[in-house]
GROMACS .gro file of C-alpha atoms in nm:
model
  486
    1UNK     CA    1  -2.940  -4.349   2.356
    2UNK     CA    2  -2.809  -4.684   2.246
    3UNK     CA    3  -2.672  -4.728   1.922
    4UNK     CA    4  -2.903  -5.000   1.687
    5UNK     CA    5  -2.635  -5.078   1.424
    6UNK     CA    6  -2.303  -4.904   1.439
    7UNK     CA    7  -2.043  -5.032   1.666
    8UNK     CA    8  -1.966  -4.791   1.923
    9UNK     CA    9  -1.639  -4.630   2.042
   10UNK     CA   10  -1.464  -4.843   2.332
   11UNK     CA   11  -1.524  -4.669   2.635
   12UNK     CA   12  -1.181  -4.639   2.855
   13UNK     CA   13  -1.132  -4.405   3.169
   14UNK     CA   14  -0.804  -4.344   3.332
   15UNK     CA   15  -0.747  -4.267   3.685
   16UNK     CA   16  -0.757  -3.931   3.850
   17UNK     CA   17  -0.461  -3.716   3.867
   18UNK     CA   18  -0.259  -3.704   4.201
   19UNK     CA   19  -0.172  -3.443   4.427
   20UNK     CA   20   0.185  -3.360   4.494
   21UNK     CA   21   0.370  -3.405   4.822
   22UNK     CA   22   0.374  -3.193   5.106
   23UNK     CA   23   0.715  -3.032   5.186
   24UNK     CA   24   0.652  -3.184   5.538
   25UNK     CA   25   0.995  -3.185   5.749
   26UNK     CA   26   1.186  -3.045   5.465
   27UNK     CA   27   1.081  -2.720   5.586
   28UNK     CA   28   1.194  -2.785   5.938
   29UNK     CA   29   1.548  -2.896   5.828
   30UNK     CA   30   1.608  -2.610   5.671
   31UNK     CA   31   1.594  -2.403   5.993
   32UNK     CA   32   1.936  -2.330   6.201
   33UNK     CA   33   2.032  -2.623   6.432
   34UNK     CA   34   1.994  -2.377   6.732
   35UNK     CA   35   1.606  -2.366   6.668
   36UNK     CA   36   1.584  -2.709   6.584
   37UNK     CA   37   1.748  -2.821   6.948
   38UNK     CA   38   1.485  -2.624   7.129
   39UNK     CA   39   1.254  -2.968   7.205
   40UNK     CA   40   0.985  -2.890   6.953
   41UNK     CA   41   0.872  -3.183   6.801
   42UNK     CA   42   0.954  -3.223   6.431
   43UNK     CA   43   0.672  -3.193   6.212
   44UNK     CA   44   0.507  -3.533   6.128
   45UNK     CA   45   0.655  -3.722   5.809
   46UNK     CA   46   0.439  -3.641   5.515
   47UNK     CA   47   0.179  -3.914   5.406
   48UNK     CA   48   0.293  -4.128   5.080
   49UNK     CA   49   0.118  -4.058   4.784
   50UNK     CA   50  -0.127  -4.298   4.666
   51UNK     CA   51   0.009  -4.525   4.388
   52UNK     CA   52  -0.083  -4.398   4.008
   53UNK     CA   53  -0.334  -4.606   3.883
   54UNK     CA   54  -0.168  -4.870   3.577
   55UNK     CA   55  -0.169  -4.713   3.217
   56UNK     CA   56  -0.463  -4.814   2.979
   57UNK     CA   57  -0.307  -5.043   2.730
   58UNK     CA   58  -0.373  -4.981   2.386
   59UNK     CA   59  -0.213  -5.247   2.148
   60UNK     CA   60  -0.186  -5.175   1.765
   61UNK     CA   61  -0.212  -5.502   1.560
   62UNK     CA   62  -0.309  -5.620   1.233
   63UNK     CA   63  -0.648  -5.754   1.205
   64UNK     CA   64  -0.951  -5.806   0.982
   65UNK     CA   65  -1.312  -5.671   0.953
   66UNK     CA   66  -1.603  -5.695   0.698
   67UNK     CA   67  -1.661  -5.392   0.507
   68UNK     CA   68  -1.832  -5.598   0.216
   69UNK     CA   69  -2.094  -5.853   0.239
   70UNK     CA   70  -2.017  -6.247   0.214
   71UNK     CA   71  -1.887  -6.378  -0.012
   72UNK     CA   72  -1.655  -6.080  -0.028
   73UNK     CA   73  -1.357  -6.172   0.175
   74UNK     CA   74  -1.271  -5.946   0.544
   75UNK     CA   75  -1.036  -5.671   0.521
   76UNK     CA   76  -0.720  -5.652   0.631
   77UNK     CA   77  -0.690  -5.367   0.871
   78UNK     CA   78  -0.479  -5.242   1.191
   79UNK     CA   79  -0.689  -5.189   1.504
   80UNK     CA   80  -0.658  -5.096   1.872
   81UNK     CA   81  -0.714  -5.430   2.087
   82UNK     CA   82  -0.873  -5.652   1.812
   83UNK     CA   83  -1.184  -5.399   1.725
   84UNK     CA   84  -1.253  -5.207   1.409
   85UNK     CA   85  -1.455  -4.953   1.656
   86UNK     CA   86  -1.195  -4.687   1.713
   87UNK     CA   87  -1.136  -4.623   2.125
   88UNK     CA   88  -1.295  -4.342   2.273
   89UNK     CA   89  -1.091  -4.265   2.595
   90UNK     CA   90  -1.291  -4.028   2.852
   91UNK     CA   91  -1.135  -3.861   3.128
   92UNK     CA   92  -1.269  -3.569   3.344
   93UNK     CA   93  -1.107  -3.258   3.352
   94UNK     CA   94  -0.820  -3.263   3.584
   95UNK     CA   95  -0.767  -3.609   3.583
   96UNK     CA   96  -0.463  -3.765   3.380
   97UNK     CA   97  -0.436  -3.978   3.088
   98UNK     CA   98  -0.211  -4.259   3.128
   99UNK     CA   99  -0.219  -4.488   2.814
  100UNK     CA  100   0.068  -4.749   2.727
  101UNK     CA  101   0.097  -4.807   2.335
  102UNK     CA  102   0.221  -5.137   2.231
  103UNK     CA  103   0.333  -5.139   1.858
  104UNK     CA  104   0.245  -5.502   1.730
  105UNK     CA  105   0.264  -5.381   1.362
  106UNK     CA  106   0.544  -5.381   1.129
  107UNK     CA  107   0.608  -5.000   1.115
  108UNK     CA  108   0.716  -4.734   1.361
  109UNK     CA  109   0.410  -4.553   1.528
  110UNK     CA  110   0.340  -4.274   1.760
  111UNK     CA  111   0.007  -4.112   1.833
  112UNK     CA  112  -0.050  -3.753   1.837
  113UNK     CA  113  -0.308  -3.589   2.040
  114UNK     CA  114  -0.470  -3.391   1.807
  115UNK     CA  115  -0.593  -3.044   1.965
  116UNK     CA  116  -0.458  -3.123   2.302
  117UNK     CA  117  -0.245  -2.814   2.418
  118UNK     CA  118   0.005  -3.075   2.556
  119UNK     CA  119   0.339  -3.081   2.721
  120UNK     CA  120   0.552  -3.105   2.433
  121UNK     CA  121   0.704  -3.421   2.519
  122UNK     CA  122   0.359  -3.614   2.489
  123UNK     CA  123   0.270  -3.434   2.166
  124UNK     CA  124   0.305  -3.757   2.001
  125UNK     CA  125   0.503  -3.661   1.681
  126UNK     CA  126   0.761  -3.960   1.593
  127UNK     CA  127   1.084  -3.792   1.493
  128UNK     CA  128   1.006  -3.483   1.637
  129UNK     CA  129   0.886  -3.493   1.997
  130UNK     CA  130   0.926  -3.842   2.066
  131UNK     CA  131   1.151  -4.141   1.894
  132UNK     CA  132   0.867  -4.346   1.714
  133UNK     CA  133   0.741  -4.664   1.878
  134UNK     CA  134   0.970  -4.953   1.693
  135UNK     CA  135   0.766  -5.256   1.610
  136UNK     CA  136   0.758  -5.501   1.912
  137UNK     CA  137   0.810  -5.188   2.153
  138UNK     CA  138   0.591  -4.992   2.383
  139UNK     CA  139   0.534  -4.608   2.482
  140UNK     CA  140   0.348  -4.471   2.783
  141UNK     CA  141   0.165  -4.134   2.728
  142UNK     CA  142   0.108  -3.966   3.074
  143UNK     CA  143  -0.004  -3.611   3.057
  144UNK     CA  144  -0.315  -3.378   3.220
  145UNK     CA  145  -0.530  -3.236   2.945
  146UNK     CA  146  -0.561  -2.873   3.051
  147UNK     CA  147  -0.876  -2.798   2.901
  148UNK     CA  148  -1.220  -3.012   2.834
  149UNK     CA  149  -1.308  -3.096   2.506
  150UNK     CA  150  -1.315  -3.329   2.212
  151UNK     CA  151  -0.976  -3.417   2.057
  152UNK     CA  152  -0.843  -3.681   1.844
  153UNK     CA  153  -0.622  -3.940   1.852
  154UNK     CA  154  -0.421  -4.001   1.523
  155UNK     CA  155  -0.099  -4.171   1.413
  156UNK     CA  156   0.177  -3.897   1.319
  157UNK     CA  157   0.514  -4.020   1.245
  158UNK     CA  158   0.759  -3.822   1.025
  159UNK     CA  159   0.731  -3.977   0.647
  160UNK     CA  160   0.526  -4.251   0.795
  161UNK     CA  161   0.168  -4.129   0.878
  162UNK     CA  162  -0.033  -4.215   0.602
  163UNK     CA  163  -0.055  -4.598   0.625
  164UNK     CA  164  -0.139  -4.657   0.981
  165UNK     CA  165  -0.399  -4.392   0.973
  166UNK     CA  166  -0.524  -4.557   0.623
  167UNK     CA  167  -0.479  -4.885   0.800
  168UNK     CA  168  -0.756  -4.781   1.054
  169UNK     CA  169  -0.567  -4.663   1.347
  170UNK     CA  170  -0.745  -4.364   1.508
  171UNK     CA  171  -0.973  -4.278   1.771
  172UNK     CA  172  -1.127  -3.976   2.032
  173UNK     CA  173  -0.993  -3.844   2.348
  174UNK     CA  174  -1.288  -3.672   2.549
  175UNK     CA  175  -1.213  -3.487   2.833
  176UNK     CA  176  -1.532  -3.406   3.044
  177UNK     CA  177  -1.615  -3.072   3.171
  178UNK     CA  178  -1.633  -3.078   3.563
  179UNK     CA  179  -2.033  -2.946   3.495
  180UNK     CA  180  -2.119  -3.066   3.170
  181UNK     CA  181  -2.459  -2.955   2.988
  182UNK     CA  182  -2.782  -3.155   3.090
  183UNK     CA  183  -2.821  -3.394   2.797
  184UNK     CA  184  -2.979  -3.737   2.733
  185UNK     CA  185  -2.725  -3.893   2.529
  186UNK     CA  186  -2.349  -3.815   2.448
  187UNK     CA  187  -2.262  -3.973   2.142
  188UNK     CA  188  -1.919  -3.976   1.953
  189UNK     CA  189  -1.906  -4.015   1.593
  190UNK     CA  190  -1.594  -4.055   1.435
  191UNK     CA  191  -1.572  -4.031   1.021
  192UNK     CA  192  -1.296  -4.241   0.858
  193UNK     CA  193  -1.265  -4.343   0.496
  194UNK     CA  194  -1.095  -4.649   0.326
  195UNK     CA  195  -0.949  -4.721  -0.027
  196UNK     CA  196  -1.057  -5.076  -0.103
  197UNK     CA  197  -0.981  -5.280  -0.408
  198UNK     CA  198  -1.219  -5.532  -0.561
  199UNK     CA  199  -1.127  -5.783  -0.377
  200UNK     CA  200  -1.170  -5.592  -0.058
  201UNK     CA  201  -0.807  -5.555   0.055
  202UNK     CA  202  -0.655  -5.206   0.089
  203UNK     CA  203  -0.515  -5.048  -0.201
  204UNK     CA  204  -0.093  -5.053  -0.155
  205UNK     CA  205   0.040  -4.737   0.031
  206UNK     CA  206   0.300  -4.492  -0.104
  207UNK     CA  207   0.106  -4.384  -0.433
  208UNK     CA  208   0.313  -4.069  -0.536
  209UNK     CA  209  -0.017  -3.940  -0.745
  210UNK     CA  210  -0.211  -3.948  -0.415
  211UNK     CA  211   0.044  -3.771  -0.207
  212UNK     CA  212   0.103  -3.486  -0.508
  213UNK     CA  213  -0.271  -3.428  -0.542
  214UNK     CA  214  -0.580  -3.454  -0.334
  215UNK     CA  215  -0.435  -3.750  -0.101
  216UNK     CA  216  -0.533  -4.078  -0.034
  217UNK     CA  217  -0.937  -4.048  -0.072
  218UNK     CA  218  -1.131  -4.358   0.040
  219UNK     CA  219  -1.405  -4.515  -0.140
  220UNK     CA  220  -1.584  -4.658   0.141
  221UNK     CA  221  -1.673  -4.431   0.453
  222UNK     CA  222  -1.715  -4.549   0.810
  223UNK     CA  223  -1.857  -4.416   1.155
  224UNK     CA  224  -1.704  -4.568   1.444
  225UNK     CA  225  -1.550  -4.850   1.231
  226UNK     CA  226  -1.894  -4.964   1.061
  227UNK     CA  227  -2.066  -4.897   0.777
  228UNK     CA  228  -2.236  -4.588   0.722
  229UNK     CA  229  -2.490  -4.461   0.840
  230UNK     CA  230  -2.488  -4.515   1.203
  231UNK     CA  231  -2.840  -4.522   1.334
  232UNK     CA  232  -2.965  -4.421   1.662
  233UNK     CA  233  -3.275  -4.406   1.864
  234UNK     CA  234  -3.362  -4.184   2.156
  235UNK     CA  235  -3.668  -4.058   2.292
  236UNK     CA  236  -3.862  -3.765   2.164
  237UNK     CA  237  -3.816  -3.456   2.316
  238UNK     CA  238  -3.459  -3.559   2.388
  239UNK     CA  239  -3.156  -3.324   2.394
  240UNK     CA  240  -2.855  -3.502   2.267
  241UNK     CA  241  -2.494  -3.421   2.236
  242UNK     CA  242  -2.287  -3.530   1.934
  243UNK     CA  243  -1.913  -3.498   1.927
  244UNK     CA  244  -1.814  -3.529   1.549
  245UNK     CA  245  -1.477  -3.581   1.404
  246UNK     CA  246  -1.281  -3.618   1.092
  247UNK     CA  247  -1.016  -3.892   1.131
  248UNK     CA  248  -1.012  -3.958   0.744
  249UNK     CA  249  -0.623  -3.960   0.576
  250UNK     CA  250  -0.736  -3.696   0.317
  251UNK     CA  251  -1.135  -3.646   0.280
  252UNK     CA  252  -1.215  -3.282   0.319
  253UNK     CA  253  -1.602  -3.247   0.287
  254UNK     CA  254  -1.907  -3.004   0.396
  255UNK     CA  255  -2.154  -3.217   0.655
  256UNK     CA  256  -2.533  -3.115   0.636
  257UNK     CA  257  -2.798  -3.126   0.879
  258UNK     CA  258  -3.151  -3.274   0.782
  259UNK     CA  259  -3.434  -3.268   0.974
  260UNK     CA  260  -3.245  -3.138   1.282
  261UNK     CA  261  -3.192  -2.836   1.459
  262UNK     CA  262  -2.853  -2.799   1.538
  263UNK     CA  263  -2.627  -2.570   1.735
  264UNK     CA  264  -2.230  -2.581   1.757
  265UNK     CA  265  -2.128  -2.542   2.117
  266UNK     CA  266  -1.740  -2.635   2.021
  267UNK     CA  267  -1.523  -2.613   1.758
  268UNK     CA  268  -1.214  -2.790   1.751
  269UNK     CA  269  -1.270  -2.883   2.120
  270UNK     CA  270  -1.279  -2.530   2.232
  271UNK     CA  271  -1.634  -2.404   2.399
  272UNK     CA  272  -1.788  -2.114   2.189
  273UNK     CA  273  -2.113  -1.909   2.196
  274UNK     CA  274  -2.350  -2.134   2.045
  275UNK     CA  275  -2.452  -2.078   1.673
  276UNK     CA  276  -2.679  -2.234   1.434
  277UNK     CA  277  -2.441  -2.379   1.102
  278UNK     CA  278  -2.552  -2.133   0.828
  279UNK     CA  279  -2.752  -2.326   0.593
  280UNK     CA  280  -2.733  -2.625   0.802
  281UNK     CA  281  -2.376  -2.697   0.674
  282UNK     CA  282  -2.040  -2.707   0.814
  283UNK     CA  283  -1.692  -2.703   0.669
  284UNK     CA  284  -1.532  -3.057   0.796
  285UNK     CA  285  -1.170  -3.104   0.661
  286UNK     CA  286  -0.953  -3.379   0.837
  287UNK     CA  287  -0.862  -3.309   1.201
  288UNK     CA  288  -1.165  -3.095   1.273
  289UNK     CA  289  -1.414  -3.164   1.553
  290UNK     CA  290  -1.758  -3.032   1.658
  291UNK     CA  291  -1.957  -3.053   1.961
  292UNK     CA  292  -2.323  -2.998   1.871
  293UNK     CA  293  -2.617  -2.996   2.109
  294UNK     CA  294  -2.932  -3.075   1.935
  295UNK     CA  295  -3.307  -3.099   2.080
  296UNK     CA  296  -3.482  -3.383   1.910
  297UNK     CA  297  -3.864  -3.327   1.772
  298UNK     CA  298  -4.113  -3.409   2.071
  299UNK     CA  299  -4.295  -3.639   1.831
  300UNK     CA  300  -4.242  -4.009   1.781
  301UNK     CA  301  -4.083  -4.191   1.476
  302UNK     CA  302  -3.924  -3.834   1.373
  303UNK     CA  303  -3.629  -3.881   1.159
  304UNK     CA  304  -3.285  -3.651   1.137
  305UNK     CA  305  -2.989  -3.720   0.953
  306UNK     CA  306  -2.613  -3.603   0.937
  307UNK     CA  307  -2.500  -3.585   0.591
  308UNK     CA  308  -2.149  -3.564   0.416
  309UNK     CA  309  -2.206  -3.382   0.098
  310UNK     CA  310  -2.012  -3.658  -0.108
  311UNK     CA  311  -2.122  -3.710  -0.421
  312UNK     CA  312  -2.533  -3.689  -0.429
  313UNK     CA  313  -2.490  -3.692  -0.052
  314UNK     CA  314  -2.382  -3.977   0.179
  315UNK     CA  315  -2.579  -4.024   0.509
  316UNK     CA  316  -2.326  -4.045   0.804
  317UNK     CA  317  -2.577  -4.087   1.053
  318UNK     CA  318  -2.963  -4.125   1.146
  319UNK     CA  319  -3.165  -4.063   1.462
  320UNK     CA  320  -3.503  -4.189   1.503
  321UNK     CA  321  -3.751  -4.082   1.807
  322UNK     CA  322  -3.884  -4.372   2.007
  323UNK     CA  323  -4.021  -4.458   2.316
  324UNK     CA  324  -4.207  -4.230   2.592
  325UNK     CA  325  -4.155  -3.875   2.509
  326UNK     CA  326  -3.921  -3.662   2.752
  327UNK     CA  327  -4.139  -3.404   2.958
  328UNK     CA  328  -3.888  -3.227   3.150
  329UNK     CA  329  -3.876  -2.863   3.076
  330UNK     CA  330  -3.510  -2.734   3.053
  331UNK     CA  331  -3.370  -2.393   2.936
  332UNK     CA  332  -3.303  -2.304   2.582
  333UNK     CA  333  -2.963  -2.430   2.440
  334UNK     CA  334  -2.700  -2.225   2.511
  335UNK     CA  335  -2.295  -2.202   2.579
  336UNK     CA  336  -2.145  -2.481   2.747
  337UNK     CA  337  -1.927  -2.235   2.948
  338UNK     CA  338  -1.586  -2.053   2.852
  339UNK     CA  339  -1.243  -2.188   2.852
  340UNK     CA  340  -1.082  -1.974   3.143
  341UNK     CA  341  -0.723  -2.043   3.040
  342UNK     CA  342  -0.750  -1.875   2.707
  343UNK     CA  343  -0.719  -1.494   2.657
  344UNK     CA  344  -1.061  -1.286   2.601
  345UNK     CA  345  -0.860  -1.123   2.343
  346UNK     CA  346  -0.524  -1.154   2.147
  347UNK     CA  347  -0.342  -0.850   2.150
  348UNK     CA  348  -0.191  -0.781   1.766
  349UNK     CA  349  -0.017  -0.435   1.834
  350UNK     CA  350   0.337  -0.594   1.932
  351UNK     CA  351   0.291  -0.936   1.754
  352UNK     CA  352   0.562  -1.131   1.619
  353UNK     CA  353   0.469  -1.174   1.237
  354UNK     CA  354   0.582  -1.436   0.990
  355UNK     CA  355   0.483  -1.553   0.648
  356UNK     CA  356   0.443  -1.900   0.629
  357UNK     CA  357   0.401  -2.007   0.208
  358UNK     CA  358   0.288  -2.329   0.085
  359UNK     CA  359   0.404  -2.452  -0.219
  360UNK     CA  360   0.472  -2.785  -0.428
  361UNK     CA  361   0.245  -3.066  -0.538
  362UNK     CA  362   0.122  -3.151  -0.893
  363UNK     CA  363   0.020  -2.888  -1.142
  364UNK     CA  364  -0.336  -2.892  -1.284
  365UNK     CA  365  -0.358  -2.851  -1.678
  366UNK     CA  366  -0.597  -2.600  -1.711
  367UNK     CA  367  -0.691  -2.656  -2.066
  368UNK     CA  368  -0.741  -3.029  -1.975
  369UNK     CA  369  -0.920  -3.001  -1.668
  370UNK     CA  370  -1.046  -3.375  -1.665
  371UNK     CA  371  -0.692  -3.489  -1.675
  372UNK     CA  372  -0.484  -3.632  -1.431
  373UNK     CA  373  -0.240  -3.346  -1.224
  374UNK     CA  374   0.116  -3.359  -1.373
  375UNK     CA  375   0.384  -3.414  -1.096
  376UNK     CA  376   0.764  -3.452  -1.129
  377UNK     CA  377   1.037  -3.462  -0.873
  378UNK     CA  378   1.134  -3.639  -0.574
  379UNK     CA  379   0.850  -3.846  -0.452
  380UNK     CA  380   0.952  -3.812  -0.073
  381UNK     CA  381   0.994  -3.447  -0.083
  382UNK     CA  382   0.655  -3.318  -0.284
  383UNK     CA  383   0.567  -3.007  -0.072
  384UNK     CA  384   0.736  -2.747   0.083
  385UNK     CA  385   0.681  -2.463   0.331
  386UNK     CA  386   0.915  -2.137   0.327
  387UNK     CA  387   1.131  -2.349   0.027
  388UNK     CA  388   1.193  -2.625   0.232
  389UNK     CA  389   1.027  -2.986   0.211
  390UNK     CA  390   1.038  -3.072   0.573
  391UNK     CA  391   1.230  -3.402   0.727
  392UNK     CA  392   1.340  -3.488   1.101
  393UNK     CA  393   1.569  -3.269   1.219
  394UNK     CA  394   1.424  -2.935   1.080
  395UNK     CA  395   1.528  -2.643   1.208
  396UNK     CA  396   1.245  -2.409   1.354
  397UNK     CA  397   1.133  -2.131   1.118
  398UNK     CA  398   1.087  -1.874   1.408
  399UNK     CA  399   1.151  -1.871   1.794
  400UNK     CA  400   0.983  -1.670   2.041
  401UNK     CA  401   0.955  -1.621   2.427
  402UNK     CA  402   0.684  -1.758   2.591
  403UNK     CA  403   0.388  -1.558   2.607
  404UNK     CA  404   0.421  -1.370   2.284
  405UNK     CA  405   0.158  -1.293   2.051
  406UNK     CA  406   0.217  -1.463   1.700
  407UNK     CA  407   0.058  -1.364   1.375
  408UNK     CA  408   0.118  -1.591   1.087
  409UNK     CA  409   0.027  -1.524   0.739
  410UNK     CA  410  -0.048  -1.855   0.557
  411UNK     CA  411  -0.022  -1.820   0.201
  412UNK     CA  412  -0.143  -2.137  -0.018
  413UNK     CA  413   0.045  -2.141  -0.371
  414UNK     CA  414  -0.033  -2.487  -0.449
  415UNK     CA  415  -0.315  -2.599  -0.686
  416UNK     CA  416  -0.524  -2.798  -0.379
  417UNK     CA  417  -0.667  -2.657  -0.047
  418UNK     CA  418  -0.462  -2.731   0.208
  419UNK     CA  419  -0.583  -2.866   0.564
  420UNK     CA  420  -0.343  -2.705   0.849
  421UNK     CA  421  -0.309  -2.796   1.187
  422UNK     CA  422  -0.131  -2.585   1.475
  423UNK     CA  423   0.025  -2.807   1.757
  424UNK     CA  424   0.011  -2.707   2.126
  425UNK     CA  425  -0.200  -2.395   2.070
  426UNK     CA  426  -0.507  -2.279   1.960
  427UNK     CA  427  -0.564  -1.965   1.748
  428UNK     CA  428  -0.796  -1.697   1.620
  429UNK     CA  429  -0.872  -1.696   1.228
  430UNK     CA  430  -0.834  -1.296   1.167
  431UNK     CA  431  -1.041  -1.109   0.934
  432UNK     CA  432  -0.866  -0.977   0.624
  433UNK     CA  433  -0.780  -0.637   0.795
  434UNK     CA  434  -0.657  -0.762   1.104
  435UNK     CA  435  -0.966  -0.579   1.259
  436UNK     CA  436  -1.118  -0.833   1.432
  437UNK     CA  437  -1.155  -1.248   1.429
  438UNK     CA  438  -1.383  -1.520   1.400
  439UNK     CA  439  -1.578  -1.600   1.746
  440UNK     CA  440  -1.412  -1.918   1.794
  441UNK     CA  441  -1.104  -2.056   1.880
  442UNK     CA  442  -0.937  -2.324   1.632
  443UNK     CA  443  -0.672  -2.573   1.618
  444UNK     CA  444  -0.736  -2.700   1.231
  445UNK     CA  445  -0.876  -2.487   0.928
  446UNK     CA  446  -0.867  -2.515   0.536
  447UNK     CA  447  -0.708  -2.265   0.336
  448UNK     CA  448  -0.821  -2.253   0.014
  449UNK     CA  449  -0.590  -2.260  -0.325
  450UNK     CA  450  -0.443  -1.924  -0.383
  451UNK     CA  451  -0.588  -1.782  -0.093
  452UNK     CA  452  -0.388  -1.609   0.239
  453UNK     CA  453  -0.523  -1.623   0.559
  454UNK     CA  454  -0.385  -1.504   0.903
  455UNK     CA  455  -0.419  -1.636   1.232
  456UNK     CA  456  -0.284  -1.531   1.558
  457UNK     CA  457  -0.202  -1.707   1.872
  458UNK     CA  458  -0.051  -1.667   2.224
  459UNK     CA  459   0.265  -1.873   2.218
  460UNK     CA  460   0.211  -1.981   2.566
  461UNK     CA  461   0.332  -2.348   2.564
  462UNK     CA  462   0.737  -2.414   2.579
  463UNK     CA  463   0.873  -2.658   2.305
  464UNK     CA  464   0.904  -2.725   1.965
  465UNK     CA  465   0.559  -2.757   1.797
  466UNK     CA  466   0.466  -2.811   1.433
  467UNK     CA  467   0.238  -2.647   1.198
  468UNK     CA  468   0.126  -2.944   0.973
  469UNK     CA  469  -0.070  -3.068   0.720
  470UNK     CA  470  -0.364  -3.306   0.827
  471UNK     CA  471  -0.370  -3.486   0.459
  472UNK     CA  472  -0.124  -3.698   0.597
  473UNK     CA  473   0.000  -3.805   0.243
  474UNK     CA  474   0.103  -3.457   0.229
  475UNK     CA  475   0.272  -3.440   0.581
  476UNK     CA  476   0.467  -3.762   0.474
  477UNK     CA  477   0.614  -3.575   0.180
  478UNK     CA  478   0.729  -3.251   0.340
  479UNK     CA  479   0.428  -3.034   0.425
  480UNK     CA  480   0.493  -2.907   0.765
  481UNK     CA  481   0.723  -2.688   0.945
  482UNK     CA  482   0.809  -2.594   1.312
  483UNK     CA  483   0.834  -2.317   1.562
  484UNK     CA  484   0.994  -2.293   1.899
  485UNK     CA  485   0.858  -2.161   2.201
  486UNK     CA  486   1.150  -2.070   2.487
   0.00000   0.00000   0.00000
């Protein structure tokens, strides 16, 4: 199903992961000398491991793209490899991701592999898990994702994430199942938004009013780096897989499906029992991903759309059936499989329980609902978690042994919804009485203002991990904390 107008993601593929060396003659050398002297031939020397593939190079650099028709000028952006289309790195489950990031911008940079249960040194949080990549320098990310799924690539540097993201740096990491579901097309759709001025340039960054309230909401939405809607054609009766991700700085919305019968097959990269979205809509805060399976109508010229509930509705993507119909019979849409690395249940009886309280931000004027929010204080420390506005060097709020179940009571005492992301792990969203949980795994969710939610996860990944805002202006101004797994 080739795209008709929108720029497709750049497809990349890294090499396969490598086997470890055999022990070979090392075992023989551990035997007593008398045994070794009996004339028995020594084991053959191990064969050398094949060389690792060269890392894929992603060069982050200034560029330009056209968002408005001529005679408006092109918009200065930052991009990977000179194209506004965000990269989509694809590997098979079990293969290594090897990416060398070259920073040709004028700001420090690091890339967070959002949703990957990564080893800690590769999580990509500049100032916490790695030293930020300085302008003119490079850094190689090298890891094997443990799970198949759809993940985001987002800039994440303590105090400096909003600008590289708002200038356009983002991407997908797709880890394909060893036995993926049979589909006619596998389409990736990455939503971004941009805050443009009248002359087509980006509004300057560092606006305190944005950081203290709703974040840097754009006034232009793109899919895969091009103006919406992205339009595709597919044969009548096709089954397609759509990977949908939100890489906006701050825009949380809901998405609606029109003229399409959609089944959710994975949430935040993790497979789930397939289900139809309630009222054909899904919540879509920054950092969220969905894998969707869709059976298209059997007749030609049928149309369907994915719409963001922005204003009167903004079509993100449309599909039209064209060509000869698909006649092959296939089973009804069903689950794409379980992740055997995740526990079937989270045992809450002996869980470590902690409160995580979010405060700060602007104050809404209740008697003047149309007035701008009021904010006063340190422009770099607008938000707090458990009374602390986070900076590099923050001490963990708790430490647990590997394998311990953790239950966090997340309380939002601010005037705004908060989109939150758990690094290195996935969690269950608990029911209010701890008597069950939602039937899917998450790493990102939105907590409404004035509400409390409880999440449970097994802390099985060693290292220091963040709980962070996915609205990046809030992250830059203190809305994150960390915990440690030993």
